[in-house]
């Protein structure tokens, strides 16, 4: 069964960096879209970034609010999804979730993910 476990959250000051990790198991990596989502208190959950790797080609997209600051990557050999977060701002404070969904390709990657981790908390102080 598909399982996702996040780690790497913590508390840092504005301008700092964090790298989140998500160890995944229970599915064929090449057939799943994966992504990072976040939810702050009083706000709806939003997608931060998503990724799909098809052989030598990697597809990725980012929310406008994190472009140029965050980088999503995937290491299939280690069964790990990463989110490198730089130049962090107080607005980035949220619970961050790793998620995945089956897809045969990037073009059909669903908007809603159906497998989720439990989340890791990121707090940015001003």
mmCIF file of N, CA and C in Angstrom:
data_model
loop_
_atom_site.group_PDB
_atom_site.id
_atom_site.type_symbol
_atom_site.label_atom_id
_atom_site.label_comp_id
_atom_site.label_asym_id
_atom_site.label_seq_id
_atom_site.Cartn_x
_atom_site.Cartn_y
_atom_site.Cartn_z
ATOM 1 N N UNK A 1 0.846 -1.178 0.000
ATOM 2 C CA UNK A 1 0.000 0.000 0.000
ATOM 3 C C UNK A 1 0.895 1.246 0.000
ATOM 4 N N UNK A 2 0.433 2.299 -0.647
ATOM 5 C CA UNK A 2 1.201 3.531 -0.749
ATOM 6 C C UNK A 2 1.307 4.214 0.608
ATOM 7 N N UNK A 3 2.532 4.562 0.978
ATOM 8 C CA UNK A 3 2.766 5.284 2.219
ATOM 9 C C UNK A 3 3.766 6.407 1.979
ATOM 10 N N UNK A 4 3.522 7.538 2.625
ATOM 11 C CA UNK A 4 4.366 8.712 2.497
ATOM 12 C C UNK A 4 4.688 9.242 3.887
ATOM 13 N N UNK A 5 5.957 9.508 4.130
ATOM 14 C CA UNK A 5 6.380 9.996 5.433
ATOM 15 C C UNK A 5 7.269 11.222 5.263
ATOM 16 N N UNK A 6 6.791 12.367 5.755
ATOM 17 C CA UNK A 6 7.535 13.616 5.640
ATOM 18 C C UNK A 6 8.458 13.829 6.837
ATOM 19 N N UNK A 7 9.487 14.637 6.612
ATOM 20 C CA UNK A 7 10.382 15.052 7.680
ATOM 21 C C UNK A 7 11.107 16.318 7.233
ATOM 22 N N UNK A 8 11.792 16.963 8.159
ATOM 23 C CA UNK A 8 12.587 18.125 7.820
ATOM 24 C C UNK A 8 12.010 19.461 8.231
ATOM 25 N N UNK A 9 10.806 19.466 8.749
ATOM 26 C CA UNK A 9 10.209 20.708 9.197
ATOM 27 C C UNK A 9 10.910 21.235 10.436
ATOM 28 N N UNK A 10 10.631 22.482 10.751
ATOM 29 C CA UNK A 10 11.243 23.100 11.909
ATOM 30 C C UNK A 10 10.967 24.576 11.935
ATOM 31 N N UNK A 11 11.703 25.269 12.775
ATOM 32 C CA UNK A 11 11.553 26.714 12.929
ATOM 33 C C UNK A 11 12.835 27.423 12.513
ATOM 34 N N UNK A 12 12.705 28.370 11.590
ATOM 35 C CA UNK A 12 13.848 29.159 11.133
ATOM 36 C C UNK A 12 13.444 30.616 10.998
ATOM 37 N N UNK A 13 14.438 31.481 10.916
ATOM 38 C CA UNK A 13 14.181 32.899 10.754
ATOM 39 C C UNK A 13 14.002 33.273 9.290
ATOM 40 N N UNK A 14 13.400 34.406 9.073
ATOM 41 C CA UNK A 14 13.212 34.919 7.721
ATOM 42 C C UNK A 14 14.541 34.943 6.972
ATOM 43 N N UNK A 15 14.515 34.447 5.743
ATOM 44 C CA UNK A 15 15.716 34.400 4.931
ATOM 45 C C UNK A 15 16.465 33.092 5.016
ATOM 46 N N UNK A 16 16.078 32.244 5.940
ATOM 47 C CA UNK A 16 16.734 30.964 6.123
ATOM 48 C C UNK A 16 16.268 29.919 5.137
ATOM 49 N N UNK A 17 16.789 28.707 5.306
ATOM 50 C CA UNK A 17 16.472 27.605 4.398
ATOM 51 C C UNK A 17 16.113 26.336 5.153
ATOM 52 N N UNK A 18 15.320 25.514 4.509
ATOM 53 C CA UNK A 18 14.967 24.197 5.015
ATOM 54 C C UNK A 18 14.837 23.252 3.836
ATOM 55 N N UNK A 19 15.103 21.989 4.076
ATOM 56 C CA UNK A 19 14.850 20.975 3.061
ATOM 57 C C UNK A 19 13.926 19.916 3.637
ATOM 58 N N UNK A 20 12.769 19.793 3.037
ATOM 59 C CA UNK A 20 11.811 18.787 3.445
ATOM 60 C C UNK A 20 12.043 17.501 2.657
ATOM 61 N N UNK A 21 11.803 16.386 3.306
ATOM 62 C CA UNK A 21 11.961 15.095 2.664
ATOM 63 C C UNK A 21 10.679 14.288 2.807
ATOM 64 N N UNK A 22 10.423 13.449 1.838
ATOM 65 C CA UNK A 22 9.268 12.569 1.864
ATOM 66 C C UNK A 22 9.706 11.206 1.351
ATOM 67 N N UNK A 23 9.742 10.248 2.236
ATOM 68 C CA UNK A 23 10.098 8.886 1.858
ATOM 69 C C UNK A 23 8.828 8.155 1.448
ATOM 70 N N UNK A 24 8.851 7.568 0.271
ATOM 71 C CA UNK A 24 7.663 6.903 -0.233
ATOM 72 C C UNK A 24 7.899 5.412 -0.469
ATOM 73 N N UNK A 25 6.816 4.653 -0.423
ATOM 74 C CA UNK A 25 6.885 3.218 -0.633
ATOM 75 C C UNK A 25 5.523 2.698 -1.077
ATOM 76 N N UNK A 26 5.525 1.490 -1.626
ATOM 77 C CA UNK A 26 4.272 0.837 -1.969
ATOM 78 C C UNK A 26 3.742 1.061 -3.375
ATOM 79 N N UNK A 27 4.523 1.692 -4.235
ATOM 80 C CA UNK A 27 4.083 1.916 -5.602
ATOM 81 C C UNK A 27 5.275 2.070 -6.540
ATOM 82 N N UNK A 28 4.992 1.972 -7.834
ATOM 83 C CA UNK A 28 6.027 2.170 -8.840
ATOM 84 C C UNK A 28 6.212 3.667 -9.047
ATOM 85 N N UNK A 29 7.393 4.159 -8.769
ATOM 86 C CA UNK A 29 7.679 5.587 -8.805
ATOM 87 C C UNK A 29 7.331 6.240 -10.138
ATOM 88 N N UNK A 30 7.643 5.585 -11.222
ATOM 89 C CA UNK A 30 7.459 6.166 -12.544
ATOM 90 C C UNK A 30 6.002 6.348 -12.959
ATOM 91 N N UNK A 31 5.086 5.775 -12.210
ATOM 92 C CA UNK A 31 3.672 5.872 -12.570
ATOM 93 C C UNK A 31 2.882 6.829 -11.676
ATOM 94 N N UNK A 32 3.570 7.618 -10.866
ATOM 95 C CA UNK A 32 2.905 8.523 -9.932
ATOM 96 C C UNK A 32 3.389 9.959 -10.039
ATOM 97 N N UNK A 33 2.429 10.864 -10.018
ATOM 98 C CA UNK A 33 2.735 12.263 -9.804
ATOM 99 C C UNK A 33 2.918 12.459 -8.308
ATOM 100 N N UNK A 34 3.809 13.347 -7.936
ATOM 101 C CA UNK A 34 4.007 13.656 -6.530
ATOM 102 C C UNK A 34 4.077 15.162 -6.358
ATOM 103 N N UNK A 35 3.720 15.609 -5.168
ATOM 104 C CA UNK A 35 3.735 17.034 -4.939
ATOM 105 C C UNK A 35 3.815 17.405 -3.476
ATOM 106 N N UNK A 36 4.043 18.684 -3.263
ATOM 107 C CA UNK A 36 4.032 19.265 -1.927
ATOM 108 C C UNK A 36 2.887 20.259 -1.825
ATOM 109 N N UNK A 37 2.167 20.180 -0.724
ATOM 110 C CA UNK A 37 1.063 21.081 -0.431
ATOM 111 C C UNK A 37 1.292 21.689 0.938
ATOM 112 N N UNK A 38 0.636 22.797 1.195
ATOM 113 C CA UNK A 38 0.745 23.399 2.508
ATOM 114 C C UNK A 38 -0.584 24.012 2.925
ATOM 115 N N UNK A 39 -0.762 24.098 4.233
ATOM 116 C CA UNK A 39 -1.968 24.698 4.771
ATOM 117 C C UNK A 39 -1.623 25.484 6.028
ATOM 118 N N UNK A 40 -1.940 26.760 5.996
ATOM 119 C CA UNK A 40 -1.735 27.634 7.134
ATOM 120 C C UNK A 40 -3.051 27.775 7.895
ATOM 121 N N UNK A 41 -2.997 28.114 9.172
ATOM 122 C CA UNK A 41 -4.222 28.284 9.960
ATOM 123 C C UNK A 41 -5.175 29.291 9.325
ATOM 124 N N UNK A 42 -6.426 28.903 9.187
ATOM 125 C CA UNK A 42 -7.422 29.791 8.625
ATOM 126 C C UNK A 42 -7.411 29.897 7.113
ATOM 127 N N UNK A 43 -6.560 29.152 6.458
ATOM 128 C CA UNK A 43 -6.469 29.193 5.008
ATOM 129 C C UNK A 43 -6.704 27.820 4.401
ATOM 130 N N UNK A 44 -7.059 27.813 3.134
ATOM 131 C CA UNK A 44 -7.263 26.563 2.431
ATOM 132 C C UNK A 44 -5.926 25.947 2.052
ATOM 133 N N UNK A 45 -5.935 24.654 1.881
ATOM 134 C CA UNK A 45 -4.736 23.967 1.438
ATOM 135 C C UNK A 45 -4.390 24.401 0.019
ATOM 136 N N UNK A 46 -3.121 24.630 -0.235
ATOM 137 C CA UNK A 46 -2.685 25.038 -1.551
ATOM 138 C C UNK A 46 -1.530 24.177 -2.034
ATOM 139 N N UNK A 47 -1.455 24.028 -3.322
ATOM 140 C CA UNK A 47 -0.364 23.269 -3.915
ATOM 141 C C UNK A 47 0.871 24.153 -4.015
ATOM 142 N N UNK A 48 1.993 23.624 -3.588
ATOM 143 C CA UNK A 48 3.259 24.340 -3.647
ATOM 144 C C UNK A 48 4.023 23.974 -4.914
ATOM 145 N N UNK A 49 4.132 22.688 -5.171
ATOM 146 C CA UNK A 49 4.861 22.207 -6.338
ATOM 147 C C UNK A 49 4.493 20.764 -6.627
ATOM 148 N N UNK A 50 4.689 20.347 -7.866
ATOM 149 C CA UNK A 50 4.475 18.958 -8.224
ATOM 150 C C UNK A 50 5.544 18.517 -9.211
ATOM 151 N N UNK A 51 5.725 17.213 -9.305
ATOM 152 C CA UNK A 51 6.773 16.667 -10.152
ATOM 153 C C UNK A 51 6.357 15.326 -10.731
ATOM 154 N N UNK A 52 6.826 15.068 -11.941
ATOM 155 C CA UNK A 52 6.605 13.776 -12.590
ATOM 156 C C UNK A 52 7.839 13.447 -13.408
ATOM 157 N N UNK A 53 8.370 12.275 -13.187
ATOM 158 C CA UNK A 53 9.559 11.852 -13.919
ATOM 159 C C UNK A 53 9.241 10.694 -14.842
ATOM 160 N N UNK A 54 9.544 10.866 -16.104
ATOM 161 C CA UNK A 54 9.311 9.845 -17.115
ATOM 162 C C UNK A 54 10.642 9.564 -17.799
ATOM 163 N N UNK A 55 11.351 8.576 -17.304
ATOM 164 C CA UNK A 55 12.666 8.278 -17.825
ATOM 165 C C UNK A 55 13.624 9.419 -17.569
ATOM 166 N N UNK A 56 14.211 9.944 -18.633
ATOM 167 C CA UNK A 56 15.172 11.030 -18.514
ATOM 168 C C UNK A 56 14.525 12.404 -18.454
ATOM 169 N N UNK A 57 13.219 12.460 -18.614
ATOM 170 C CA UNK A 57 12.512 13.734 -18.619
ATOM 171 C C UNK A 57 11.805 13.968 -17.291
ATOM 172 N N UNK A 58 12.039 15.127 -16.711
ATOM 173 C CA UNK A 58 11.401 15.506 -15.464
ATOM 174 C C UNK A 58 10.525 16.729 -15.686
ATOM 175 N N UNK A 59 9.288 16.640 -15.247
ATOM 176 C CA UNK A 59 8.345 17.740 -15.339
ATOM 177 C C UNK A 59 8.097 18.285 -13.941
ATOM 178 N N UNK A 60 7.984 19.582 -13.838
ATOM 179 C CA UNK A 60 7.722 20.194 -12.545
ATOM 180 C C UNK A 60 6.992 21.512 -12.724
ATOM 181 N N UNK A 61 6.185 21.857 -11.736
ATOM 182 C CA UNK A 61 5.502 23.142 -11.736
ATOM 183 C C UNK A 61 5.472 23.678 -10.314
ATOM 184 N N UNK A 62 5.346 25.010 -10.199
ATOM 185 C CA UNK A 62 5.393 25.668 -8.904
ATOM 186 C C UNK A 62 4.299 26.713 -8.774
ATOM 187 N N UNK A 63 3.878 26.927 -7.554
ATOM 188 C CA UNK A 63 2.982 28.035 -7.276
ATOM 189 C C UNK A 63 3.750 29.337 -7.477
ATOM 190 N N UNK A 64 3.059 30.372 -7.929
ATOM 191 C CA UNK A 64 3.714 31.654 -8.174
ATOM 192 C C UNK A 64 4.408 32.197 -6.927
ATOM 193 N N UNK A 65 3.840 31.930 -5.784
ATOM 194 C CA UNK A 65 4.371 32.463 -4.542
ATOM 195 C C UNK A 65 5.724 31.881 -4.139
ATOM 196 N N UNK A 66 6.106 30.749 -4.733
ATOM 197 C CA UNK A 66 7.365 30.118 -4.345
ATOM 198 C C UNK A 66 8.363 30.004 -5.488
ATOM 199 N N UNK A 67 7.992 30.416 -6.673
ATOM 200 C CA UNK A 67 8.896 30.334 -7.821
ATOM 201 C C UNK A 67 10.178 31.118 -7.563
ATOM 202 N N UNK A 68 11.288 30.483 -7.871
ATOM 203 C CA UNK A 68 12.576 31.111 -7.664
ATOM 204 C C UNK A 68 13.147 30.899 -6.284
ATOM 205 N N UNK A 69 12.331 30.410 -5.361
ATOM 206 C CA UNK A 69 12.782 30.178 -3.992
ATOM 207 C C UNK A 69 12.777 28.702 -3.610
ATOM 208 N N UNK A 70 11.796 27.966 -4.101
ATOM 209 C CA UNK A 70 11.659 26.546 -3.772
ATOM 210 C C UNK A 70 12.016 25.684 -4.976
ATOM 211 N N UNK A 71 12.543 24.499 -4.699
ATOM 212 C CA UNK A 71 12.860 23.547 -5.753
ATOM 213 C C UNK A 71 12.395 22.157 -5.349
ATOM 214 N N UNK A 72 11.602 21.535 -6.197
ATOM 215 C CA UNK A 72 11.151 20.177 -5.940
ATOM 216 C C UNK A 72 12.043 19.214 -6.719
ATOM 217 N N UNK A 73 12.396 18.114 -6.105
ATOM 218 C CA UNK A 73 13.230 17.118 -6.765
ATOM 219 C C UNK A 73 12.889 15.736 -6.239
ATOM 220 N N UNK A 74 13.392 14.745 -6.930
ATOM 221 C CA UNK A 74 13.057 13.367 -6.605
ATOM 222 C C UNK A 74 14.264 12.476 -6.832
ATOM 223 N N UNK A 75 14.543 11.628 -5.878
ATOM 224 C CA UNK A 75 15.637 10.677 -5.981
ATOM 225 C C UNK A 75 15.029 9.281 -5.922
ATOM 226 N N UNK A 76 14.847 8.674 -7.075
ATOM 227 C CA UNK A 76 14.211 7.364 -7.134
ATOM 228 C C UNK A 76 15.027 6.277 -6.445
ATOM 229 N N UNK A 77 16.342 6.397 -6.497
ATOM 230 C CA UNK A 77 17.201 5.410 -5.870
ATOM 231 C C UNK A 77 17.018 5.383 -4.359
ATOM 232 N N UNK A 78 16.672 6.531 -3.788
ATOM 233 C CA UNK A 78 16.470 6.635 -2.352
ATOM 234 C C UNK A 78 14.998 6.668 -1.966
ATOM 235 N N UNK A 79 14.131 6.559 -2.954
ATOM 236 C CA UNK A 79 12.680 6.617 -2.715
ATOM 237 C C UNK A 79 12.302 7.853 -1.908
ATOM 238 N N UNK A 80 12.843 8.984 -2.320
ATOM 239 C CA UNK A 80 12.640 10.210 -1.557
ATOM 240 C C UNK A 80 12.303 11.399 -2.447
ATOM 241 N N UNK A 81 11.303 12.139 -2.044
ATOM 242 C CA UNK A 81 10.922 13.395 -2.666
ATOM 243 C C UNK A 81 11.422 14.522 -1.770
ATOM 244 N N UNK A 82 11.940 15.596 -2.376
ATOM 245 C CA UNK A 82 12.476 16.710 -1.615
ATOM 246 C C UNK A 82 11.803 18.026 -1.980
ATOM 247 N N UNK A 83 11.834 18.937 -1.042
ATOM 248 C CA UNK A 83 11.461 20.310 -1.314
ATOM 249 C C UNK A 83 12.509 21.200 -0.651
ATOM 250 N N UNK A 84 13.371 21.783 -1.471
ATOM 251 C CA UNK A 84 14.372 22.704 -0.972
ATOM 252 C C UNK A 84 13.750 24.085 -0.908
ATOM 253 N N UNK A 85 13.737 24.679 0.263
ATOM 254 C CA UNK A 85 13.110 25.969 0.472
ATOM 255 C C UNK A 85 14.162 26.984 0.897
ATOM 256 N N UNK A 86 14.342 28.008 0.090
ATOM 257 C CA UNK A 86 15.301 29.068 0.370
ATOM 258 C C UNK A 86 14.586 30.406 0.497
ATOM 259 N N UNK A 87 15.281 31.366 1.060
ATOM 260 C CA UNK A 87 14.733 32.715 1.228
ATOM 261 C C UNK A 87 13.349 32.682 1.861
ATOM 262 N N UNK A 88 13.239 31.946 2.922
ATOM 263 C CA UNK A 88 11.937 31.739 3.558
ATOM 264 C C UNK A 88 11.369 33.019 4.148
ATOM 265 N N UNK A 89 10.058 33.113 4.086
ATOM 266 C CA UNK A 89 9.318 34.267 4.571
ATOM 267 C C UNK A 89 8.293 33.826 5.605
ATOM 268 N N UNK A 90 7.841 34.735 6.457
ATOM 269 C CA UNK A 90 6.801 34.376 7.430
ATOM 270 C C UNK A 90 5.558 33.798 6.769
ATOM 271 N N UNK A 91 5.254 34.239 5.562
ATOM 272 C CA UNK A 91 4.093 33.748 4.830
ATOM 273 C C UNK A 91 4.207 32.271 4.459
ATOM 274 N N UNK A 92 5.398 31.711 4.558
ATOM 275 C CA UNK A 92 5.607 30.301 4.246
ATOM 276 C C UNK A 92 5.252 29.392 5.419
ATOM 277 N N UNK A 93 4.972 29.975 6.559
ATOM 278 C CA UNK A 93 4.606 29.191 7.738
ATOM 279 C C UNK A 93 3.342 28.391 7.462
ATOM 280 N N UNK A 94 3.436 27.085 7.644
ATOM 281 C CA UNK A 94 2.310 26.198 7.361
ATOM 282 C C UNK A 94 2.681 24.765 7.682
ATOM 283 N N UNK A 95 1.671 23.917 7.660
ATOM 284 C CA UNK A 95 1.912 22.489 7.694
ATOM 285 C C UNK A 95 2.121 22.056 6.250
ATOM 286 N N UNK A 96 3.209 21.371 5.992
ATOM 287 C CA UNK A 96 3.536 20.929 4.644
ATOM 288 C C UNK A 96 3.282 19.444 4.494
ATOM 289 N N UNK A 97 2.603 19.087 3.418
ATOM 290 C CA UNK A 97 2.232 17.708 3.163
ATOM 291 C C UNK A 97 2.822 17.195 1.858
ATOM 292 N N UNK A 98 3.249 15.973 1.884
ATOM 293 C CA UNK A 98 3.664 15.258 0.694
ATOM 294 C C UNK A 98 2.464 14.475 0.183
ATOM 295 N N UNK A 99 2.275 14.439 -1.124
ATOM 296 C CA UNK A 99 1.137 13.729 -1.687
ATOM 297 C C UNK A 99 1.495 13.078 -3.015
ATOM 298 N N UNK A 100 0.682 12.101 -3.412
ATOM 299 C CA UNK A 100 0.933 11.384 -4.658
ATOM 300 C C UNK A 100 -0.358 10.862 -5.262
ATOM 301 N N UNK A 101 -0.355 10.695 -6.570
ATOM 302 C CA UNK A 101 -1.473 10.094 -7.295
ATOM 303 C C UNK A 101 -0.943 9.340 -8.494
ATOM 304 N N UNK A 102 -1.640 8.277 -8.827
ATOM 305 C CA UNK A 102 -1.263 7.540 -10.021
ATOM 306 C C UNK A 102 -1.528 8.368 -11.265
ATOM 307 N N UNK A 103 -0.625 8.269 -12.227
ATOM 308 C CA UNK A 103 -0.816 8.913 -13.513
ATOM 309 C C UNK A 103 0.089 8.244 -14.537
ATOM 310 N N UNK A 104 -0.409 8.102 -15.740
ATOM 311 C CA UNK A 104 0.380 7.507 -16.807
ATOM 312 C C UNK A 104 1.300 8.513 -17.481
ATOM 313 N N UNK A 105 1.151 9.790 -17.143
ATOM 314 C CA UNK A 105 1.978 10.828 -17.719
ATOM 315 C C UNK A 105 1.732 12.185 -17.088
ATOM 316 N N UNK A 106 2.597 13.139 -17.416
ATOM 317 C CA UNK A 106 2.473 14.478 -16.868
ATOM 318 C C UNK A 106 1.173 15.161 -17.278
ATOM 319 N N UNK A 107 0.773 14.976 -18.510
ATOM 320 C CA UNK A 107 -0.416 15.644 -19.026
ATOM 321 C C UNK A 107 -1.706 15.188 -18.355
ATOM 322 N N UNK A 108 -1.691 14.027 -17.746
ATOM 323 C CA UNK A 108 -2.885 13.505 -17.091
ATOM 324 C C UNK A 108 -2.752 13.458 -15.576
ATOM 325 N N UNK A 109 -1.752 14.103 -15.047
ATOM 326 C CA UNK A 109 -1.579 14.164 -13.604
ATOM 327 C C UNK A 109 -2.771 14.895 -12.990
ATOM 328 N N UNK A 110 -3.490 14.265 -12.071
ATOM 329 C CA UNK A 110 -4.712 14.870 -11.541
ATOM 330 C C UNK A 110 -4.447 16.057 -10.619
ATOM 331 N N UNK A 111 -5.415 16.960 -10.561
ATOM 332 C CA UNK A 111 -5.300 18.107 -9.667
ATOM 333 C C UNK A 111 -5.333 17.670 -8.211
ATOM 334 N N UNK A 112 -6.219 16.741 -7.915
ATOM 335 C CA UNK A 112 -6.340 16.230 -6.558
ATOM 336 C C UNK A 112 -5.493 14.977 -6.374
ATOM 337 N N UNK A 113 -4.702 14.970 -5.337
ATOM 338 C CA UNK A 113 -3.898 13.806 -5.004
ATOM 339 C C UNK A 113 -4.684 12.914 -4.045
ATOM 340 N N UNK A 114 -4.501 11.605 -4.161
ATOM 341 C CA UNK A 114 -5.284 10.722 -3.312
ATOM 342 C C UNK A 114 -4.496 9.965 -2.244
ATOM 343 N N UNK A 115 -3.181 10.150 -2.207
ATOM 344 C CA UNK A 115 -2.372 9.591 -1.134
ATOM 345 C C UNK A 115 -1.626 10.720 -0.445
ATOM 346 N N UNK A 116 -1.667 10.704 0.885
ATOM 347 C CA UNK A 116 -1.114 11.820 1.651
ATOM 348 C C UNK A 116 -0.287 11.372 2.839
ATOM 349 N N UNK A 117 0.734 12.152 3.147
ATOM 350 C CA UNK A 117 1.470 11.965 4.372
ATOM 351 C C UNK A 117 0.779 12.712 5.488
ATOM 352 N N UNK A 118 1.321 12.636 6.682
ATOM 353 C CA UNK A 118 0.709 13.287 7.835
ATOM 354 C C UNK A 118 1.147 14.729 8.025
ATOM 355 N N UNK A 119 2.173 15.142 7.322
ATOM 356 C CA UNK A 119 2.607 16.523 7.363
ATOM 357 C C UNK A 119 3.802 16.784 8.258
ATOM 358 N N UNK A 120 4.488 17.884 7.977
ATOM 359 C CA UNK A 120 5.596 18.355 8.803
ATOM 360 C C UNK A 120 5.469 19.874 8.918
ATOM 361 N N UNK A 121 5.617 20.380 10.116
ATOM 362 C CA UNK A 121 5.364 21.796 10.375
ATOM 363 C C UNK A 121 6.583 22.662 10.093
ATOM 364 N N UNK A 122 6.337 23.747 9.369
ATOM 365 C CA UNK A 122 7.371 24.735 9.066
ATOM 366 C C UNK A 122 6.936 26.072 9.650
ATOM 367 N N UNK A 123 7.787 26.654 10.480
ATOM 368 C CA UNK A 123 7.483 27.933 11.100
ATOM 369 C C UNK A 123 8.607 28.925 10.815
ATOM 370 N N UNK A 124 8.249 30.061 10.239
ATOM 371 C CA UNK A 124 9.226 31.090 9.899
ATOM 372 C C UNK A 124 8.964 32.319 10.755
ATOM 373 N N UNK A 125 9.942 32.704 11.530
ATOM 374 C CA UNK A 125 9.810 33.864 12.398
ATOM 375 C C UNK A 125 10.330 35.114 11.703
ATOM 376 N N UNK A 126 9.702 36.232 11.988
ATOM 377 C CA UNK A 126 10.089 37.490 11.365
ATOM 378 C C UNK A 126 11.203 38.175 12.129
#
